[in-house]
Rosetta silent file (secondary structure, phi, psi, omega in degrees, C-alpha in Angstrom):
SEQUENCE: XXXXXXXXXXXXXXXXXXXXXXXXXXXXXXXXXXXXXXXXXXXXXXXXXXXXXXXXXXXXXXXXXXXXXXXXXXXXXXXXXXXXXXXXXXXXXXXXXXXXXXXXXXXXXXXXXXXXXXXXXXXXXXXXXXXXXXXXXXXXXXXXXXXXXXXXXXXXXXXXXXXXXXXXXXXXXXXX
SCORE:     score description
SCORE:     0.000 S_00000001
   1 L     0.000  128.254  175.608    0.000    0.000    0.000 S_00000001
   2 L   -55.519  154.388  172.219    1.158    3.444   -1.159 S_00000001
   3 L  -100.952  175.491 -172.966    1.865    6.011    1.808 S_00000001
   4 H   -49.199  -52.038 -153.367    0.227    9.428    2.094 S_00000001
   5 H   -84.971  -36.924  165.770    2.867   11.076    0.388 S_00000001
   6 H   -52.970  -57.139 -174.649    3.475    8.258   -2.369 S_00000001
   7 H   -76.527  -18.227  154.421   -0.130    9.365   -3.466 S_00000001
   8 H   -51.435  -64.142  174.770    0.271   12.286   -3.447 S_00000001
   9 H   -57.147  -42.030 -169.183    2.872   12.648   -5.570 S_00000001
  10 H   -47.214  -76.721  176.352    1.152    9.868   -8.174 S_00000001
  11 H   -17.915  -58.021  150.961   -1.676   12.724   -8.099 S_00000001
  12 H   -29.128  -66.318  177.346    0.279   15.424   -8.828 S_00000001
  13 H   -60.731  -37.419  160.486    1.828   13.735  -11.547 S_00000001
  14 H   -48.599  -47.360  170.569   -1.203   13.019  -13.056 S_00000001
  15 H   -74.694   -7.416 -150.501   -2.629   16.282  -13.021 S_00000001
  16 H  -108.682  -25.921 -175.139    0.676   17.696  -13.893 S_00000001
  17 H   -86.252  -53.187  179.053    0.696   15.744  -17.168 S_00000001
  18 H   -89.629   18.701 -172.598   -2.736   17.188  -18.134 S_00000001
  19 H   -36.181  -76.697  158.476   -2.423   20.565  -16.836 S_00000001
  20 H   -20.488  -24.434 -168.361   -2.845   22.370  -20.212 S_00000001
  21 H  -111.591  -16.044 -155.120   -5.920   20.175  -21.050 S_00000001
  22 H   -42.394  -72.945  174.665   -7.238   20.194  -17.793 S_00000001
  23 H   -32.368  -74.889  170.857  -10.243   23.259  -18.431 S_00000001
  24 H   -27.701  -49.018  174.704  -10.863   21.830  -22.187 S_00000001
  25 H  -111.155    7.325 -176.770  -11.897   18.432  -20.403 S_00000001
  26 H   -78.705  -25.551  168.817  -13.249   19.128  -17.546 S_00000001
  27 H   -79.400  -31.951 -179.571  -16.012   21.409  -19.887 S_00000001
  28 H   -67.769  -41.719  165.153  -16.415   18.893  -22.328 S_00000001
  29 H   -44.676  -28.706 -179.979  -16.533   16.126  -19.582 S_00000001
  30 L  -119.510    5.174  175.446  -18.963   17.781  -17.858 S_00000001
  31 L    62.063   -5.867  164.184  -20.876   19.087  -20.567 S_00000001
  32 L   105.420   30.058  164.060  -20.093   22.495  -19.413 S_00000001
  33 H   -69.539  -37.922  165.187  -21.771   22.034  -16.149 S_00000001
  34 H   -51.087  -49.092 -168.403  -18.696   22.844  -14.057 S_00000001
  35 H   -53.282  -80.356  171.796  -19.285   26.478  -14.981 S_00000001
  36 H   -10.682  -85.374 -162.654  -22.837   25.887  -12.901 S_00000001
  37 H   -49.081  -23.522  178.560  -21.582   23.784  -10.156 S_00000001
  38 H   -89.569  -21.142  144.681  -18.685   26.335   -9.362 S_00000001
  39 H   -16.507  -54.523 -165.074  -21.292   29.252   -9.696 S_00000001
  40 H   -96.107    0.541  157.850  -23.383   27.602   -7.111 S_00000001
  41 H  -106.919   -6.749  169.903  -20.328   26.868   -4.684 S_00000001
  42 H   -92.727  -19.620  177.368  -19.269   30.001   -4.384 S_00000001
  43 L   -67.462  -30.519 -173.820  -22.900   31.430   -4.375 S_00000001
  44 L   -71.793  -25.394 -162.675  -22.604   29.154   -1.004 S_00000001
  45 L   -79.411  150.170  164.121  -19.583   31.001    0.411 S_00000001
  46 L  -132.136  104.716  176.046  -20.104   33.780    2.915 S_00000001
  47 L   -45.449 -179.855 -170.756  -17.087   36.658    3.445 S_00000001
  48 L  -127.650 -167.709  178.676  -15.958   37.572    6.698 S_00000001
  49 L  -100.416   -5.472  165.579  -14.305   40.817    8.312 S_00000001
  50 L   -89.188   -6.317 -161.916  -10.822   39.065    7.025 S_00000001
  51 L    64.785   10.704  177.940  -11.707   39.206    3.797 S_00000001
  52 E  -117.423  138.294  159.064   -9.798   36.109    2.849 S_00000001
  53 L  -149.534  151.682 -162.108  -10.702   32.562    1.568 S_00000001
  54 E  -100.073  117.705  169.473   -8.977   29.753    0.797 S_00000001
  55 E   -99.239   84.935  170.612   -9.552   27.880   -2.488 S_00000001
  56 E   -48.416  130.520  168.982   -8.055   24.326   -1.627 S_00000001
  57 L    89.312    2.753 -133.121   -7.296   21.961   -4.689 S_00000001
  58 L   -70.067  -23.213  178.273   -7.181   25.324   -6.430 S_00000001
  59 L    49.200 -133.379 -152.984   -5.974   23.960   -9.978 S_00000001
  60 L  -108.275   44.951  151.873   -6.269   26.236  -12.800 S_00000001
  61 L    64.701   33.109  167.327   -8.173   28.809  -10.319 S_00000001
  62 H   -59.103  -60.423 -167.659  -11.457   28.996  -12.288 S_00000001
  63 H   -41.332  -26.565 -170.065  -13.302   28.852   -8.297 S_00000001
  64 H   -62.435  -70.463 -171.451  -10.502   31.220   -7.353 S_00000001
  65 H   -71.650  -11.196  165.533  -11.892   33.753   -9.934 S_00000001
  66 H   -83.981   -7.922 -149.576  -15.740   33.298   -9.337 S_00000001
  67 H  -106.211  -36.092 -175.480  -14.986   33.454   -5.967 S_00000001
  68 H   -99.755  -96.278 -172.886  -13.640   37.346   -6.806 S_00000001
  69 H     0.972  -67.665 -160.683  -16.292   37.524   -9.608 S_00000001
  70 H  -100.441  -21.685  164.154  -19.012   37.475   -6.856 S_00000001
  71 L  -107.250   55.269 -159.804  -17.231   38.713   -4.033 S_00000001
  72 L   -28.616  -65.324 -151.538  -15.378   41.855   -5.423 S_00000001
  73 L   -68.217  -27.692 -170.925  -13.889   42.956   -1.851 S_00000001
  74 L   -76.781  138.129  158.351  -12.365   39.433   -1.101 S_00000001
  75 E   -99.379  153.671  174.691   -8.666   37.777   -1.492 S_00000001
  76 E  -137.235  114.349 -161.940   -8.346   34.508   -2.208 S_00000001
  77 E   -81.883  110.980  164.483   -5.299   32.181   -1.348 S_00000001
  78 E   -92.034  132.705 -178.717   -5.238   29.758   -3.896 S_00000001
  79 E  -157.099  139.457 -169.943   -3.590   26.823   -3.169 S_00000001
  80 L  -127.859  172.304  166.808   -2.532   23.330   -4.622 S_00000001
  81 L  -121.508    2.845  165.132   -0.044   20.963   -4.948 S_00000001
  82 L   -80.225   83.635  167.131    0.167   20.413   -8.726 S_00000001
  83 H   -86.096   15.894  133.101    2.290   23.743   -9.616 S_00000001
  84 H  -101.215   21.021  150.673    1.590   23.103  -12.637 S_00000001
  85 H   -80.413  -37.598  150.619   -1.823   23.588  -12.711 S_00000001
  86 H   -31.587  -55.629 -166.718   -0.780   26.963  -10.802 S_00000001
  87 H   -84.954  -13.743  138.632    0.798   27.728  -13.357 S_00000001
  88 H   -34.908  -80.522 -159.343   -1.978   27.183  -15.996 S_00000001
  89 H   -67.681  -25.231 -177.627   -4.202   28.762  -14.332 S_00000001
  90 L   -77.416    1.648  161.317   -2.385   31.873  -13.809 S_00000001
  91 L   -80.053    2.601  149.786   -2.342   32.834  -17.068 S_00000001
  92 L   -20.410  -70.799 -140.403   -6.042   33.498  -16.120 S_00000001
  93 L   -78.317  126.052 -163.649   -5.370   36.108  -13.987 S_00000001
  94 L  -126.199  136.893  132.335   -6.037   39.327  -15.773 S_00000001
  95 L    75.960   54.223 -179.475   -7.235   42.865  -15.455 S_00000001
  96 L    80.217   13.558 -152.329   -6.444   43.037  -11.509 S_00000001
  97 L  -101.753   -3.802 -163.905   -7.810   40.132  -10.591 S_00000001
  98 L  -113.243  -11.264  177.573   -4.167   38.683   -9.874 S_00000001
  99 L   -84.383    1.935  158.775   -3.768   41.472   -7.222 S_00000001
 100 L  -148.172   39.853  158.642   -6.262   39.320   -4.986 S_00000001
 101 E  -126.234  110.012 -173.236   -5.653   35.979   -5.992 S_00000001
 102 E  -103.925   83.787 -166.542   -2.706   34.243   -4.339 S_00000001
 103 E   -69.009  113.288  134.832   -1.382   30.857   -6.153 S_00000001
 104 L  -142.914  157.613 -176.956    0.446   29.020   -4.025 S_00000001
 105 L   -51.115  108.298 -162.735    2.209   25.682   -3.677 S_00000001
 106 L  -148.460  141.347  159.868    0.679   23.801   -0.738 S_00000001
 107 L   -74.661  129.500  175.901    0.107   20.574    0.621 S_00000001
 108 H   -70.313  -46.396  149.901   -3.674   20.284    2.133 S_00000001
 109 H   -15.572  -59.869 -157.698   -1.915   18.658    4.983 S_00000001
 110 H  -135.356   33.893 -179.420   -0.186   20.968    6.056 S_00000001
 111 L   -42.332  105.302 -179.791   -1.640   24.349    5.061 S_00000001
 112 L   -39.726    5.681 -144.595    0.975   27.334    4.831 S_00000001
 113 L  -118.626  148.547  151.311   -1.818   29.600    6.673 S_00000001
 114 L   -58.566  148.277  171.036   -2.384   30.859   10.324 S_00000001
 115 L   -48.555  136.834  173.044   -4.698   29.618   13.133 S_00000001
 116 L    19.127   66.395  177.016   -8.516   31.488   11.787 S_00000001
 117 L   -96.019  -31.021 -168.135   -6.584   33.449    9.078 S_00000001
 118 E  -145.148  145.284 -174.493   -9.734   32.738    6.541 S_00000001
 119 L   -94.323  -17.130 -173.339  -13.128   33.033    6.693 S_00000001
 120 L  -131.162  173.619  154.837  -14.511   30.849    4.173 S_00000001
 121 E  -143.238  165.994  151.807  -12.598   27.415    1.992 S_00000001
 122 E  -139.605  151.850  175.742  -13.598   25.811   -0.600 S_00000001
 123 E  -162.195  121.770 -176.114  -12.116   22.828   -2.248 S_00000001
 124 E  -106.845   88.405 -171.038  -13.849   21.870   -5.587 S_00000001
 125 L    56.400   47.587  177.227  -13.174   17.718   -6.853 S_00000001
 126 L  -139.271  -48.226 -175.765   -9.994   17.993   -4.905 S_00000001
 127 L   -55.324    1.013 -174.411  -10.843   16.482   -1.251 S_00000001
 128 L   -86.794  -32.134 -165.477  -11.041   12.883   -3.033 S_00000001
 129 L  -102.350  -41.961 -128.010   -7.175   13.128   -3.679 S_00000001
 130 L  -119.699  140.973  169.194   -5.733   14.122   -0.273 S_00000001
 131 L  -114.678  158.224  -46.637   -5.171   11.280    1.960 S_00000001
 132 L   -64.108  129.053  174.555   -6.036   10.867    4.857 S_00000001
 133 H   -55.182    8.613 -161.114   -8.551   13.351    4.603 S_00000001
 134 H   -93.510  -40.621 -154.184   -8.812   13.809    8.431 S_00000001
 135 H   -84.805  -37.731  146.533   -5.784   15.587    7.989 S_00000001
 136 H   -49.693  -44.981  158.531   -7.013   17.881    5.805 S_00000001
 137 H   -57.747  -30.903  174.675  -10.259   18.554    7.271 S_00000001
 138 H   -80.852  -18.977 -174.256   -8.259   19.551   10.936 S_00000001
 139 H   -70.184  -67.258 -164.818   -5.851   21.905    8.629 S_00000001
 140 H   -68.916  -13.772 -176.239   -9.354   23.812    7.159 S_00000001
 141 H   -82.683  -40.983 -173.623  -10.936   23.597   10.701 S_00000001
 142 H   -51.696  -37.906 -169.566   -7.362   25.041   12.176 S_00000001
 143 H   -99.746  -42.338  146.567   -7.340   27.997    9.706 S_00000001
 144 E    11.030  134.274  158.837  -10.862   28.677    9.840 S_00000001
 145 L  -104.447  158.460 -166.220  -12.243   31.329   11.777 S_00000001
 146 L   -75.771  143.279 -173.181  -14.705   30.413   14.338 S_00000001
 147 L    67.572   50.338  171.566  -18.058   30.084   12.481 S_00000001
 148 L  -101.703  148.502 -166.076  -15.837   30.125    8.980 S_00000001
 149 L  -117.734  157.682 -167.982  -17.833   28.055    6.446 S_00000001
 150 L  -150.078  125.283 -170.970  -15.915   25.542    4.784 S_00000001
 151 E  -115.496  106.696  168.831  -18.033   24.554    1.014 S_00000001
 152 E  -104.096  130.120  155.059  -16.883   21.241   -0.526 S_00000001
 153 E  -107.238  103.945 -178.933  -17.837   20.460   -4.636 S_00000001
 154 L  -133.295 -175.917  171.833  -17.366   16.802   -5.089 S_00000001
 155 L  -106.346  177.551  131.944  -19.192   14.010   -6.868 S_00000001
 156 L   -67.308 -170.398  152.250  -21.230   11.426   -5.517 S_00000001
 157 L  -153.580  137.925  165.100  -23.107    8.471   -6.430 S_00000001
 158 L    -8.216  109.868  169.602  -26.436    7.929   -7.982 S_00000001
 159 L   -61.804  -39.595  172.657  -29.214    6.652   -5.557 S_00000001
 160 L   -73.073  102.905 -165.164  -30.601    4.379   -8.194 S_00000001
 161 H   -29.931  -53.081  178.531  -28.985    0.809   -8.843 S_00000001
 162 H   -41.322  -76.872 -161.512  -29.152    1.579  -12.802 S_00000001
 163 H   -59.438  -42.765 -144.645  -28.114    5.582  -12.894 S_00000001
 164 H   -82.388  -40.886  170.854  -25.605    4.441   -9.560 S_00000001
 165 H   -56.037  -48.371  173.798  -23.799    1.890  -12.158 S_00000001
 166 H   -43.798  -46.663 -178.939  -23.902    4.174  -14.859 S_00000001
 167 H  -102.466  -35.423  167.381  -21.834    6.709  -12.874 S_00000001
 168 L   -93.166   24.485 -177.214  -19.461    4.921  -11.569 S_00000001
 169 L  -109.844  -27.078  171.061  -18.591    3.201  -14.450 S_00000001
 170 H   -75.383  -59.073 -154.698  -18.237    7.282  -16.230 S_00000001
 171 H   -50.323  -50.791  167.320  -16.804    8.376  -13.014 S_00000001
 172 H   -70.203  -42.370 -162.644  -13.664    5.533  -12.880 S_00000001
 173 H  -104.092  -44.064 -149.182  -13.344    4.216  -16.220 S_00000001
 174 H   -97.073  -63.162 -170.171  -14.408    7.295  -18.762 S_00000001
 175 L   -73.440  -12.872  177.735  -13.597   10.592  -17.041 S_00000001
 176 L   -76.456    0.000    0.000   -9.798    9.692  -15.596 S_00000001
C-alpha cells in the first residue's frame, strides 16, 4: 500500500501531465456544467471581516476567480499541490484580478496559513485526492475562523442501482 505522500505525488503527476488540457476536459466532460456547479459553490460562500478565503485543490483557479467575480472585496489564497496547474491557471489572472488571488504551492496537509486566518474554503473535486482526509479537514478547521464556512464540490453516487452503475462506471473508467 502506497503512503500518504506516495499518493500524493502519483496525483500530482497526473494532473501535472494534463495541466494544459485540464479546463478543455473538464467542460467537455462535464458538458459544461462545471461552470454551474462552481457558480453555485461560491454562491454558497459567505465573506468575513478578514476578507480572505482559501480555495483548496485550487488547480487552474477557475473557483478562485468566481470566488472574486461574486465577491469583489475578497482575497483569495489559492492553493494546490500540482504547480503546474498553478501555473496554468495563472495565465487566467487578468485585469487586476491577480492582485487578490494568491497561487500558491501547498500541501492540504499541512496548510501554509495561520490559526482562523480565513473566513470561508472551498475545495472543488480535490478532497477525493488528499489522503487521509482527516488531515485535511483539521488543517481547514485550524485555519478557519470560528463560524468560517468551509463549502466542498465533489461528486457522488447515484441513488438508483441503474443511474448508480452508470456513474461509476463514467466516473472511474471514462472521465480519468
Amino acid at each position: 500500500q502506497r503512503s500518504p505522500n506516495e499518493h500524493a505525488q502519483e496525483v500530482s503527476g497526473m494532473f501535472s501531465r494534463i495541466a494544459r488540457w485540464y479546463d478543455f476536459l473538464n467542460h467537455l466532460l462535464s458538458g459544461g456544467l462545471d461552470y454551474y456547479w462552481r457558480q453555485q459553490l461560491v454562491r454558497a460562500t459567505v465573506p468575513g471581516d478578514k476578507k480572505l478565503m482559501l480555495d483548496l485543490a485550487a488547480g487552474t483557479m477557475d473557483v478562485s476567480l468566481e470566488i472574486v467575480r461574486q465577491h469583489p472585496t475578497s482575497k483569495v489564497a489559492a492553493l494546490d499541490y500540482c504547480r503546474p496547474m498553478l501555473t496554468t491557471g495563472r495565465k487566467k489572472l487578468t485585469k487586476g484580478r491577480d492582485k487578490r488571488i494568491f497561487p500558491v504551492h501547498a500541501d492540504g496537509r499541512t496548510l501554509p496559513l495561520p490559526d482562523n486566518s480565513v473566513d470561508c474554503a472551498t475545495i472543488s473535486f480535490g478532497i477525493r485526492n488528499i489522503i487521509p482526509r482527516e488531515d485535511a479537514f483539521k488543517e481547514l478547521n485550524r485555519v478557519l475562523v470560528p463560524g468560517g464556512r468551509l463549502c466542498i464540490l465533489e461528486f457522488g453516487t447515484g441513488k438508483h442501482p441503474v443511474w448508480k452503475g452508470f456513474y461509476n462506471l463514467y466516473l472511474k473508467k471514462i472521465l480519468p
